[in-house]
Amino acid sequence: MTPKTISFLKFSLLIFIALSVLLASNTHAKPVAAIIYPNDAKITEHHIADVQADGDRHKASFFLPIHANKETLTVNTAPGSHMRITSVNIEKQALPVADQVEALKNQLKNLNRKKSEFETRIKADIAYIDFWQTQAKNQPEKIEDIESVEKLGNAIKKGITQAYDEIFQYTQSLEELAEKIKKVRKQLNDLTGATKKRWQVDVYLSGKPQPKIDLTCSYHIRNCYWRPTYTLNALPAKSETELNWYAQITQNTGIDWEDVELKIATAQAVTRPEPPFLRDWIIQPRKEIVYSTARHTSSMAEESLMFAAPQLSADMAAGAPPPEPEQKAGFTFDTYDLGKRTIKAGESRRFTIREMVLNSDFKYLIRPHETPQAFLFAQLDIKDDDFIRLPNGDATYLVDSAFIAIRSFSMHDKEQKLFFGSDPQVDVKLTILEKKSNETGFLIGKKQYQWGWKVSINNLKAHKIAVLMEDAYPQIRDKRIKLKETFNGVAPQKEDNLLKWTFPVLPQTETAVEYGFSVTYPDEMDLSFGGR
């Protein structure tokens, strides 16, 4: 083997070692799993860290993003490791940015130099135009050589045209330069105005020292979250509703995720290092509250209010403190495994969680005393095996794939009613048939008031529709008031002070419902009719 060959092999070996070190430094921290919550994320990373001597101890170090919650950090050694973790120290560290700052300053200097050059050329073109315009104004009245003047005029025209073209081009270039300068200045201000920082984690170890150690750590981090979004497509002709559930994941951790085991959780995890203290439970006689004379005098008006508000309890009236807010302990949430996914730092990506087709009973809800509109809704009745809880999020509502609205949506019950907006092809008209009092009356010492209405539903669609009509049932608050009902045709169902009529309306047909009420009450009673 010649000396030249030996030198070449040594050089190749050095290159190989350098590349190995470079690759190791680039892959020392790799996120392997993430659970995304609505407000943050739990990240699991794998580190291959160098073991270094630190006095009489050994340690391995790695870094976390500054947005990581250091209180949530856990660190474990790989199975079979010959070293144990004895303690962990976390400190904030400023990132070196001198090289980046110098590069940005040079870039800004070059951009400003080019900007000054363009501005100088624009000024020169403007001076050129002004000069020849002034010369044109100062020409002698008597022209001896017309041909030479024409040549001069054409030259001036050509020169001025070129000057205007240059001004336009330089002005456009200045606008582009201004955007670049603004961007570079912002980057420079970000670096110099607020020092970039990160967490340095020192893991102290005991046991037989090794050159490197495998560490797995997990922590919660802000700037990473997910939002549920939905698409609800009503298909009345099929008696179905298509429900698509998506997860919009945003990750601004500063680290690219490649083939990360990704999960989402529908509620926030509560991380707390210590349990809360128990409050003392004290049972004792209630202390009597003694009011001053001035308070006693001014409280006469308050007493009348107390009697007018029976919802105040006797304890509150006596000066007892108001009841404590009801405590709701604990929560439940679901997790969904999205498999291995890749999300670059700064990206926001949408993933499909579920695509479902739900059997739906479509009707039109009308409330004639409130609005002349008819609202399409789907009554969902989901089987136990198909039901899943869906967290609150923005939903796009469609009818036969046509956009209707964007509203919030959630699902916490197997029976749910979804509204898909009003339909202009279903016309509702309320006609007052009767609204009068009969104070002369045939009953001695009694008064009477009567109401009567007609509700007409005109179906302009090419198919039959089902209608649910609702109205408030009169609530009588005095036993001396007597109520009488009048229902013609379809009789309603009474449910919680609500009247409900259910009936079909054929295509291109009008259907009417008539009903009314009358009340009889004592002659001396001043009655409120509740706005009707």
Short mmCIF file of C-alpha atoms in Angstrom, two decimals:
data_model
loop_
_atom_site.label_atom_id
_atom_site.label_comp_id
_atom_site.label_asym_id
_atom_site.label_seq_id
_atom_site.Cartn_x
_atom_site.Cartn_y
_atom_site.Cartn_z
CA MET A 1 0.00 0.00 0.00
CA THR A 2 1.54 3.29 -1.08
CA PRO A 3 1.84 6.32 1.23
CA LYS A 4 -0.56 8.15 -1.07
CA THR A 5 -3.20 5.41 -0.63
CA ILE A 6 -2.74 5.47 3.16
CA SER A 7 -3.20 9.26 3.22
CA PHE A 8 -6.39 8.93 1.15
CA LEU A 9 -7.80 6.28 3.53
CA LYS A 10 -7.02 8.45 6.56
CA PHE A 11 -8.75 11.40 4.91
CA SER A 12 -11.82 9.24 4.07
CA LEU A 13 -11.97 8.01 7.67
CA LEU A 14 -11.90 11.57 9.01
CA ILE A 15 -14.71 12.56 6.63
CA PHE A 16 -16.77 9.54 7.76
CA ILE A 17 -16.27 10.41 11.45
CA ALA A 18 -17.20 14.05 10.82
CA LEU A 19 -20.38 13.07 8.98
CA SER A 20 -21.29 10.63 11.75
CA VAL A 21 -20.93 13.35 14.38
CA LEU A 22 -22.95 15.77 12.26
CA LEU A 23 -25.77 13.29 11.74
CA ALA A 24 -25.79 12.40 15.42
CA SER A 25 -26.04 16.08 16.38
CA ASN A 26 -28.96 16.56 14.00
CA THR A 27 -30.94 13.56 15.29
CA HIS A 28 -30.23 13.69 19.01
CA ALA A 29 -33.79 14.90 19.79
CA LYS A 30 -36.65 13.19 17.99
CA PRO A 31 -40.33 13.50 18.96
CA VAL A 32 -41.77 10.01 18.79
CA ALA A 33 -45.30 10.52 20.16
CA ALA A 34 -47.74 13.33 20.90
CA ILE A 35 -51.14 13.61 22.56
CA ILE A 36 -52.84 16.83 21.46
CA TYR A 37 -55.28 18.49 23.87
CA PRO A 38 -57.54 21.48 23.17
CA ASN A 39 -55.05 23.90 24.79
CA ASP A 40 -51.65 22.19 24.75
CA ALA A 41 -49.91 18.92 23.92
CA LYS A 42 -47.96 16.17 25.66
CA ILE A 43 -44.79 15.43 23.70
CA THR A 44 -42.64 12.31 24.07
CA GLU A 45 -39.06 12.54 22.75
CA HIS A 46 -36.16 10.12 22.37
CA HIS A 47 -32.68 11.48 23.13
CA ILE A 48 -29.27 9.89 22.59
CA ALA A 49 -27.17 12.06 24.87
CA ASP A 50 -23.45 12.16 25.61
CA VAL A 51 -22.49 11.23 29.19
CA GLN A 52 -20.09 13.84 30.57
CA ALA A 53 -18.13 14.07 33.81
CA ASP A 54 -19.24 16.88 36.13
CA GLY A 55 -16.89 16.83 39.12
CA ASP A 56 -17.43 13.55 40.92
CA ARG A 57 -20.72 12.97 39.08
CA HIS A 58 -21.82 12.21 35.56
CA LYS A 59 -24.57 13.91 33.61
CA ALA A 60 -26.32 13.91 30.25
CA SER A 61 -27.83 17.10 28.82
CA PHE A 62 -30.49 17.94 26.27
CA PHE A 63 -32.70 20.91 25.40
CA LEU A 64 -36.43 21.66 25.39
CA PRO A 65 -38.33 24.46 23.61
CA ILE A 66 -38.90 27.53 25.76
CA HIS A 67 -42.69 27.03 25.54
CA ALA A 68 -42.41 23.65 27.28
CA ASN A 69 -43.88 23.48 30.80
CA LYS A 70 -40.86 22.36 32.81
CA GLU A 71 -43.06 21.34 35.76
CA THR A 72 -44.52 18.53 33.65
CA LEU A 73 -41.18 17.02 32.53
CA THR A 74 -40.55 13.32 33.16
CA VAL A 75 -37.31 11.53 32.15
CA ASN A 76 -36.61 7.79 31.98
CA THR A 77 -33.61 5.69 30.97
CA ALA A 78 -33.99 2.90 28.42
CA PRO A 79 -34.59 -0.67 29.68
CA GLY A 80 -31.29 -2.43 30.38
CA SER A 81 -29.37 0.77 31.03
CA HIS A 82 -26.48 0.44 33.50
CA MET A 83 -27.02 3.97 34.83
CA ARG A 84 -29.76 5.39 37.09
CA ILE A 85 -31.17 8.91 37.28
CA THR A 86 -30.37 10.59 40.62
CA SER A 87 -31.61 14.14 39.93
CA VAL A 88 -32.67 16.52 37.16
CA ASN A 89 -31.83 20.21 36.88
CA ILE A 90 -33.61 22.57 34.45
CA GLU A 91 -32.32 26.05 33.64
CA LYS A 92 -33.19 28.69 31.06
CA GLN A 93 -30.49 29.28 28.46
CA ALA A 94 -30.05 32.03 25.88
CA LEU A 95 -29.44 30.82 22.34
CA PRO A 96 -26.39 32.16 20.50
CA VAL A 97 -27.58 34.43 17.67
CA ALA A 98 -24.48 36.51 16.82
CA ASP A 99 -23.95 34.87 13.41
CA GLN A 100 -27.61 35.28 12.47
CA VAL A 101 -27.60 38.94 13.53
CA GLU A 102 -24.46 39.67 11.50
CA ALA A 103 -25.91 37.99 8.40
CA LEU A 104 -29.16 39.95 8.71
CA LYS A 105 -27.27 43.23 9.18
CA ASN A 106 -25.26 42.59 6.00
CA GLN A 107 -28.45 41.72 4.12
CA LEU A 108 -30.12 44.92 5.35
CA LYS A 109 -27.06 46.97 4.36
CA ASN A 110 -27.13 45.60 0.79
CA LEU A 111 -30.87 46.23 0.48
CA ASN A 112 -30.51 49.83 1.67
CA ARG A 113 -27.63 50.40 -0.78
CA LYS A 114 -29.78 49.15 -3.66
CA LYS A 115 -32.68 51.31 -2.44
CA SER A 116 -30.44 54.40 -2.45
CA GLU A 117 -29.25 53.54 -5.98
CA PHE A 118 -32.83 53.30 -7.31
CA GLU A 119 -33.83 56.57 -5.61
CA THR A 120 -30.81 58.34 -7.17
CA ARG A 121 -31.76 57.09 -10.66
CA ILE A 122 -35.34 58.27 -10.19
CA LYS A 123 -34.08 61.74 -9.18
CA ALA A 124 -31.82 61.83 -12.26
CA ASP A 125 -34.73 60.93 -14.57
CA ILE A 126 -36.93 63.60 -12.98
CA ALA A 127 -34.15 66.20 -13.44
CA TYR A 128 -33.76 65.10 -17.10
CA ILE A 129 -37.51 65.53 -17.72
CA ASP A 130 -37.60 68.93 -15.98
CA PHE A 131 -34.61 70.17 -18.00
CA TRP A 132 -36.11 69.40 -21.41
CA GLN A 133 -39.56 70.63 -20.43
CA THR A 134 -37.96 73.95 -19.44
CA GLN A 135 -36.05 74.09 -22.76
CA ALA A 136 -39.26 73.48 -24.68
CA LYS A 137 -40.93 76.44 -22.97
CA ASN A 138 -37.99 78.78 -23.75
CA GLN A 139 -37.77 78.23 -27.56
CA PRO A 140 -37.46 81.42 -29.74
CA GLU A 141 -40.62 82.65 -31.43
CA LYS A 142 -38.98 82.59 -34.90
CA ILE A 143 -37.60 79.19 -35.94
CA GLU A 144 -35.00 79.27 -38.76
CA ASP A 145 -34.19 75.54 -39.16
CA ILE A 146 -37.41 73.53 -38.85
CA GLU A 147 -35.76 70.20 -39.70
CA SER A 148 -33.20 70.42 -36.90
CA VAL A 149 -35.91 71.45 -34.44
CA GLU A 150 -38.02 68.42 -35.41
CA LYS A 151 -35.06 66.09 -34.88
CA LEU A 152 -34.39 67.70 -31.52
CA GLY A 153 -38.06 67.33 -30.57
CA ASN A 154 -38.12 63.66 -31.48
CA ALA A 155 -34.96 63.06 -29.46
CA ILE A 156 -36.43 64.89 -26.47
CA LYS A 157 -39.67 62.91 -26.78
CA LYS A 158 -37.79 59.61 -26.92
CA GLY A 159 -35.58 60.56 -23.98
CA ILE A 160 -38.50 61.71 -21.82
CA THR A 161 -40.47 58.53 -22.64
CA GLN A 162 -37.54 56.37 -21.61
CA ALA A 163 -37.12 58.43 -18.44
CA TYR A 164 -40.78 57.90 -17.47
CA ASP A 165 -40.43 54.15 -18.15
CA GLU A 166 -37.37 54.00 -15.91
CA ILE A 167 -39.17 55.92 -13.14
CA PHE A 168 -42.05 53.42 -13.29
CA GLN A 169 -39.71 50.41 -13.18
CA TYR A 170 -37.59 51.83 -10.36
CA THR A 171 -40.71 52.72 -8.35
CA GLN A 172 -41.95 49.13 -8.62
CA SER A 173 -38.52 47.86 -7.58
CA LEU A 174 -38.56 50.23 -4.58
CA GLU A 175 -41.90 48.78 -3.45
CA GLU A 176 -40.48 45.26 -3.56
CA LEU A 177 -37.35 46.41 -1.73
CA ALA A 178 -39.45 48.08 0.96
CA GLU A 179 -41.18 44.76 1.68
CA LYS A 180 -37.85 42.92 1.86
CA ILE A 181 -36.36 45.59 4.15
CA LYS A 182 -39.41 45.43 6.41
CA LYS A 183 -39.12 41.64 6.65
CA VAL A 184 -35.37 41.68 7.42
CA ARG A 185 -35.81 44.43 10.03
CA LYS A 186 -38.50 42.37 11.75
CA GLN A 187 -36.24 39.32 11.82
CA LEU A 188 -33.43 41.45 13.21
CA ASN A 189 -35.68 42.98 15.87
CA ASP A 190 -36.94 39.53 16.86
CA LEU A 191 -33.37 38.36 17.39
CA THR A 192 -31.98 41.44 19.15
CA GLY A 193 -35.12 42.77 20.85
CA ALA A 194 -36.09 39.56 22.67
CA THR A 195 -33.32 37.06 23.27
CA LYS A 196 -34.16 33.57 22.04
CA LYS A 197 -34.18 31.11 24.90
CA ARG A 198 -34.61 27.41 25.58
CA TRP A 199 -34.57 25.03 28.55
CA GLN A 200 -31.35 23.14 29.27
CA VAL A 201 -32.03 19.86 31.07
CA ASP A 202 -29.13 18.27 32.99
CA VAL A 203 -29.83 14.66 34.02
CA TYR A 204 -27.43 13.47 36.75
CA LEU A 205 -26.62 9.76 36.70
CA SER A 206 -25.11 7.08 38.89
CA GLY A 207 -23.76 3.65 37.98
CA LYS A 208 -21.19 2.49 35.49
CA PRO A 209 -20.40 5.39 33.12
CA GLN A 210 -21.16 4.89 29.43
CA PRO A 211 -20.23 7.09 26.44
CA LYS A 212 -23.88 7.67 25.56
CA ILE A 213 -27.25 7.00 27.14
CA ASP A 214 -30.76 6.56 25.74
CA LEU A 215 -33.29 8.85 27.43
CA THR A 216 -37.02 9.15 26.90
CA CYS A 217 -38.70 12.31 28.15
CA SER A 218 -42.22 13.68 28.04
CA TYR A 219 -43.54 17.17 28.74
CA HIS A 220 -46.48 19.45 28.04
CA ILE A 221 -46.01 22.37 25.68
CA ARG A 222 -48.04 25.39 24.67
CA ASN A 223 -48.32 26.61 21.07
CA CYS A 224 -49.71 23.23 20.07
CA TYR A 225 -53.40 22.39 20.16
CA TRP A 226 -56.34 21.06 18.16
CA ARG A 227 -59.86 22.25 17.36
CA PRO A 228 -62.78 20.06 16.29
CA THR A 229 -64.58 21.04 13.09
CA TYR A 230 -67.57 19.39 11.44
CA THR A 231 -69.51 19.20 8.21
CA LEU A 232 -73.22 18.36 8.53
CA ASN A 233 -74.98 17.65 5.24
CA ALA A 234 -78.75 17.16 5.47
CA LEU A 235 -80.23 14.80 2.85
CA PRO A 236 -84.02 14.93 3.42
CA ALA A 237 -84.83 12.78 0.38
CA LYS A 238 -82.77 9.92 1.87
CA SER A 239 -83.75 10.60 5.51
CA GLU A 240 -80.03 10.81 6.28
CA THR A 241 -77.51 13.28 7.65
CA GLU A 242 -73.85 12.99 6.69
CA LEU A 243 -71.62 13.93 9.62
CA ASN A 244 -67.89 14.38 9.07
CA TRP A 245 -65.66 15.12 12.05
CA TYR A 246 -62.21 16.68 11.56
CA ALA A 247 -59.33 17.63 13.85
CA GLN A 248 -57.58 20.89 12.94
CA ILE A 249 -54.13 20.51 14.53
CA THR A 250 -51.76 23.46 14.91
CA GLN A 251 -48.19 22.82 16.03
CA ASN A 252 -45.80 25.73 16.62
CA THR A 253 -43.28 23.89 18.79
CA GLY A 254 -40.34 24.84 16.57
CA ILE A 255 -39.60 21.15 15.86
CA ASP A 256 -40.68 19.20 12.78
CA TRP A 257 -42.67 16.06 13.55
CA GLU A 258 -41.90 13.12 11.29
CA ASP A 259 -43.74 9.80 11.69
CA VAL A 260 -44.93 10.78 15.16
CA GLU A 261 -47.49 8.54 16.89
CA LEU A 262 -50.30 11.07 17.10
CA LYS A 263 -53.37 11.05 19.35
CA ILE A 264 -55.98 13.67 20.18
CA ALA A 265 -57.90 14.01 23.45
CA THR A 266 -61.33 15.63 23.64
CA ALA A 267 -60.65 17.36 26.97
CA GLN A 268 -57.74 18.94 28.75
CA ALA A 269 -55.49 16.87 30.99
CA VAL A 270 -55.03 18.37 34.45
CA THR A 271 -51.44 18.22 35.62
CA ARG A 272 -50.85 19.12 39.26
CA PRO A 273 -47.73 18.20 41.24
CA GLU A 274 -49.46 18.22 44.66
CA PRO A 275 -53.02 17.60 45.87
CA PRO A 276 -55.05 20.57 47.15
CA PHE A 277 -55.37 21.21 50.89
CA LEU A 278 -58.51 20.06 52.71
CA ARG A 279 -60.68 22.88 53.99
CA ASP A 280 -61.81 22.84 57.62
CA TRP A 281 -65.39 21.68 58.18
CA ILE A 282 -66.89 23.85 60.92
CA ILE A 283 -70.43 23.51 62.27
CA GLN A 284 -71.44 26.29 64.66
CA PRO A 285 -74.35 28.56 65.55
CA ARG A 286 -75.01 31.29 63.03
CA LYS A 287 -73.95 34.70 64.28
CA GLU A 288 -76.79 37.18 64.68
CA ILE A 289 -76.46 40.23 62.44
CA VAL A 290 -77.36 43.50 64.21
CA TYR A 291 -78.27 46.37 61.90
CA SER A 292 -77.70 50.01 62.83
CA THR A 293 -80.63 52.41 63.30
CA ALA A 294 -79.93 54.08 59.97
CA ARG A 295 -79.87 50.72 58.23
CA HIS A 296 -83.10 49.72 59.99
CA THR A 297 -84.81 52.90 58.81
CA SER A 298 -83.67 52.54 55.21
CA SER A 299 -84.52 48.85 55.09
CA MET A 300 -88.28 49.42 54.97
CA ALA A 301 -88.14 49.67 51.19
CA GLU A 302 -85.96 46.56 51.10
CA GLU A 303 -88.58 44.63 53.09
CA SER A 304 -91.18 45.33 50.43
CA LEU A 305 -88.77 44.00 47.80
CA MET A 306 -88.15 40.90 49.89
CA PHE A 307 -91.86 40.15 50.07
CA ALA A 308 -92.15 40.77 46.32
CA ALA A 309 -89.38 38.23 45.64
CA PRO A 310 -90.42 34.91 47.16
CA GLN A 311 -87.43 33.18 45.55
CA LEU A 312 -85.20 34.56 48.33
CA SER A 313 -84.84 31.96 51.04
CA ALA A 314 -85.48 32.68 54.70
CA ASP A 315 -81.76 32.25 55.46
CA MET A 316 -80.78 34.85 52.87
CA ALA A 317 -83.40 37.25 54.16
CA ALA A 318 -81.94 36.86 57.64
CA GLY A 319 -78.51 37.94 56.39
CA ALA A 320 -76.94 34.52 55.85
CA PRO A 321 -74.20 34.25 53.20
CA PRO A 322 -75.35 33.08 49.75
CA PRO A 323 -74.91 29.38 48.99
CA GLU A 324 -71.56 28.30 47.56
CA PRO A 325 -71.38 27.59 43.84
CA GLU A 326 -72.07 23.96 43.08
CA GLN A 327 -68.84 21.97 42.72
CA LYS A 328 -68.61 19.56 39.80
CA ALA A 329 -65.68 17.23 40.37
CA GLY A 330 -63.85 15.23 37.73
CA PHE A 331 -64.22 14.90 33.97
CA THR A 332 -64.21 12.24 31.28
CA PHE A 333 -62.68 12.48 27.86
CA ASP A 334 -61.97 10.28 24.87
CA THR A 335 -58.74 9.82 22.94
CA TYR A 336 -58.41 8.99 19.25
CA ASP A 337 -55.37 7.38 17.68
CA LEU A 338 -54.42 8.98 14.34
CA GLY A 339 -51.45 6.69 13.73
CA LYS A 340 -48.08 7.94 12.49
CA ARG A 341 -48.27 11.46 11.09
CA THR A 342 -45.87 14.14 9.84
CA ILE A 343 -46.48 17.80 10.70
CA LYS A 344 -43.87 20.47 10.03
CA ALA A 345 -43.22 23.22 12.57
CA GLY A 346 -45.63 26.12 12.02
CA GLU A 347 -48.14 24.00 10.09
CA SER A 348 -51.86 23.70 10.69
CA ARG A 349 -53.30 20.48 9.24
CA ARG A 350 -56.73 18.89 9.16
CA PHE A 351 -57.23 15.17 9.76
CA THR A 352 -60.44 13.19 9.38
CA ILE A 353 -61.56 11.52 12.61
CA ARG A 354 -64.95 10.07 11.66
CA GLU A 355 -67.29 9.94 8.67
CA MET A 356 -70.81 8.89 9.64
CA VAL A 357 -74.21 8.59 8.00
CA LEU A 358 -77.00 9.05 10.56
CA ASN A 359 -80.65 8.10 10.08
CA SER A 360 -82.71 11.29 10.43
CA ASP A 361 -86.37 12.21 10.69
CA PHE A 362 -86.80 15.54 8.86
CA LYS A 363 -89.59 17.97 9.71
CA TYR A 364 -90.32 21.68 9.43
CA LEU A 365 -90.74 23.51 12.73
CA ILE A 366 -93.05 26.53 12.67
CA ARG A 367 -93.88 28.95 15.50
CA PRO A 368 -96.38 31.29 13.83
CA HIS A 369 -96.70 33.73 16.75
CA GLU A 370 -92.93 34.37 16.65
CA THR A 371 -92.00 34.23 12.94
CA PRO A 372 -93.58 33.41 9.54
CA GLN A 373 -90.61 31.17 8.67
CA ALA A 374 -90.43 27.37 8.57
CA PHE A 375 -87.20 25.80 9.87
CA LEU A 376 -85.93 22.46 8.56
CA PHE A 377 -84.61 20.19 11.31
CA ALA A 378 -83.37 16.63 11.61
CA GLN A 379 -84.28 14.51 14.62
CA LEU A 380 -81.39 12.13 15.23
CA ASP A 381 -81.91 8.87 17.09
CA ILE A 382 -78.51 7.20 17.26
CA LYS A 383 -78.03 3.58 18.27
CA ASP A 384 -75.91 2.82 21.32
CA ASP A 385 -73.20 1.15 19.23
CA ASP A 386 -72.93 4.15 16.89
CA PHE A 387 -73.01 6.91 19.51
CA ILE A 388 -69.84 8.84 20.36
CA ARG A 389 -69.47 12.08 22.31
CA LEU A 390 -68.42 14.94 20.06
CA PRO A 391 -66.82 18.07 21.60
CA ASN A 392 -68.00 21.57 20.79
CA GLY A 393 -66.61 23.05 17.57
CA ASP A 394 -67.50 25.03 14.45
CA ALA A 395 -69.70 23.17 11.98
CA THR A 396 -70.58 23.87 8.36
CA TYR A 397 -74.28 23.15 7.80
CA LEU A 398 -75.37 22.02 4.33
CA VAL A 399 -78.68 20.94 2.79
CA ASP A 400 -78.21 18.68 -0.24
CA SER A 401 -74.57 19.90 -0.29
CA ALA A 402 -75.66 23.57 -0.50
CA PHE A 403 -74.13 25.88 2.12
CA ILE A 404 -76.52 27.14 4.81
CA ALA A 405 -74.50 28.47 7.75
CA ILE A 406 -71.55 28.02 10.11
CA ARG A 407 -72.56 27.45 13.73
CA SER A 408 -71.27 25.62 16.78
CA PHE A 409 -72.06 21.91 17.18
CA SER A 410 -71.56 19.21 19.78
CA MET A 411 -73.10 15.85 20.58
CA HIS A 412 -73.65 14.62 24.13
CA ASP A 413 -76.94 12.75 23.73
CA LYS A 414 -78.17 9.92 21.51
CA GLU A 415 -81.31 11.94 20.73
CA GLN A 416 -80.50 15.29 19.17
CA LYS A 417 -82.24 17.91 17.06
CA LEU A 418 -80.24 19.71 14.34
CA PHE A 419 -81.60 22.83 12.64
CA PHE A 420 -80.66 23.60 9.03
CA GLY A 421 -82.16 27.07 8.64
CA SER A 422 -85.41 28.42 7.22
CA ASP A 423 -86.86 27.32 3.88
CA PRO A 424 -88.42 30.04 1.64
CA GLN A 425 -90.41 27.35 -0.20
CA VAL A 426 -92.57 26.76 2.88
CA ASP A 427 -94.79 29.78 3.51
CA VAL A 428 -96.48 30.36 6.89
CA LYS A 429 -99.29 32.87 7.46
CA LEU A 430 -101.00 33.71 10.78
CA THR A 431 -104.50 35.20 10.61
CA ILE A 432 -106.32 36.58 13.68
CA LEU A 433 -109.89 35.30 13.57
CA GLU A 434 -110.94 36.63 16.93
CA LYS A 435 -109.51 38.91 19.60
CA LYS A 436 -112.13 40.60 21.74
CA SER A 437 -113.55 41.05 25.21
CA ASN A 438 -117.16 40.55 26.32
CA GLU A 439 -117.55 42.74 29.38
CA THR A 440 -121.35 43.06 29.15
CA GLY A 441 -121.39 39.25 29.39
CA PHE A 442 -124.20 36.86 29.97
CA LEU A 443 -122.66 35.84 33.28
CA ILE A 444 -123.37 38.22 36.13
CA GLY A 445 -120.18 39.57 37.73
CA LYS A 446 -117.93 37.96 35.13
CA LYS A 447 -115.80 39.13 32.21
CA GLN A 448 -114.65 37.17 29.18
CA TYR A 449 -111.84 37.47 26.62
CA GLN A 450 -111.54 35.41 23.44
CA TRP A 451 -108.75 34.61 20.97
CA GLY A 452 -108.91 32.76 17.67
CA TRP A 453 -106.27 32.14 15.00
CA LYS A 454 -105.84 30.47 11.66
CA VAL A 455 -102.40 29.20 10.60
CA SER A 456 -101.94 28.48 6.87
CA ILE A 457 -98.95 26.47 5.63
CA ASN A 458 -98.31 26.63 1.88
CA ASN A 459 -95.93 23.95 0.59
CA LEU A 460 -94.34 25.24 -2.63
CA LYS A 461 -92.01 22.23 -2.91
CA ALA A 462 -92.39 19.30 -5.29
CA HIS A 463 -92.62 16.72 -2.49
CA LYS A 464 -94.59 16.16 0.70
CA ILE A 465 -93.27 17.66 3.93
CA ALA A 466 -93.92 16.95 7.61
CA VAL A 467 -94.68 19.94 9.85
CA LEU A 468 -94.30 20.39 13.59
CA MET A 469 -96.19 23.49 14.78
CA GLU A 470 -95.63 24.82 18.31
CA ASP A 471 -97.35 27.42 20.45
CA ALA A 472 -97.34 28.32 24.12
CA TYR A 473 -100.19 26.92 26.21
CA PRO A 474 -101.84 29.55 28.46
CA GLN A 475 -100.65 29.25 32.07
CA ILE A 476 -103.35 30.29 34.53
CA ARG A 477 -101.98 31.79 37.74
CA ASP A 478 -105.26 32.31 39.61
CA LYS A 479 -107.90 29.66 40.30
CA ARG A 480 -110.68 32.22 39.71
CA ILE A 481 -109.66 32.40 36.04
CA LYS A 482 -111.33 29.72 33.90
CA LEU A 483 -109.82 28.65 30.57
CA LYS A 484 -111.64 27.12 27.60
CA GLU A 485 -109.93 25.56 24.56
CA THR A 486 -111.13 25.41 20.96
CA PHE A 487 -109.32 23.13 18.50
CA ASN A 488 -110.62 22.51 14.98
CA GLY A 489 -109.17 19.72 12.86
CA VAL A 490 -105.80 18.38 14.04
CA ALA A 491 -105.63 18.25 17.85
CA PRO A 492 -102.32 19.17 19.49
CA GLN A 493 -100.34 17.35 22.15
CA LYS A 494 -99.70 19.16 25.43
CA GLU A 495 -96.15 18.95 26.72
CA ASP A 496 -94.67 21.18 29.45
CA ASN A 497 -96.95 24.18 28.79
CA LEU A 498 -96.37 23.68 25.08
CA LEU A 499 -98.81 22.75 22.30
CA LYS A 500 -97.50 20.60 19.45
CA TRP A 501 -99.28 19.82 16.18
CA THR A 502 -97.78 17.28 13.77
CA PHE A 503 -99.23 16.91 10.27
CA PRO A 504 -98.17 16.45 6.62
CA VAL A 505 -98.56 19.02 3.83
CA LEU A 506 -98.79 17.68 0.29
CA PRO A 507 -96.71 19.23 -2.54
CA GLN A 508 -98.07 22.45 -4.04
CA THR A 509 -100.82 22.43 -1.39
CA GLU A 510 -101.95 24.68 1.45
CA THR A 511 -103.05 23.28 4.82
CA ALA A 512 -104.73 25.32 7.56
CA VAL A 513 -105.11 24.83 11.33
CA GLU A 514 -107.60 26.80 13.44
CA TYR A 515 -107.60 27.05 17.22
CA GLY A 516 -108.36 29.46 20.03
CA PHE A 517 -108.92 30.09 23.73
CA SER A 518 -111.25 32.05 25.98
CA VAL A 519 -110.91 33.04 29.62
CA THR A 520 -113.61 33.97 32.11
CA TYR A 521 -112.63 35.93 35.21
CA PRO A 522 -114.24 38.05 37.98
CA ASP A 523 -115.53 41.46 37.02
CA GLU A 524 -113.36 43.26 39.60
CA MET A 525 -110.11 41.58 38.41
CA ASP A 526 -107.66 43.62 36.34
CA LEU A 527 -106.18 40.92 34.11
CA SER A 528 -102.92 40.86 32.12
CA PHE A 529 -103.27 38.89 28.89
CA GLY A 530 -99.55 38.12 28.52
CA GLY A 531 -98.99 40.05 25.31
CA ARG A 532 -101.63 38.21 23.24
#
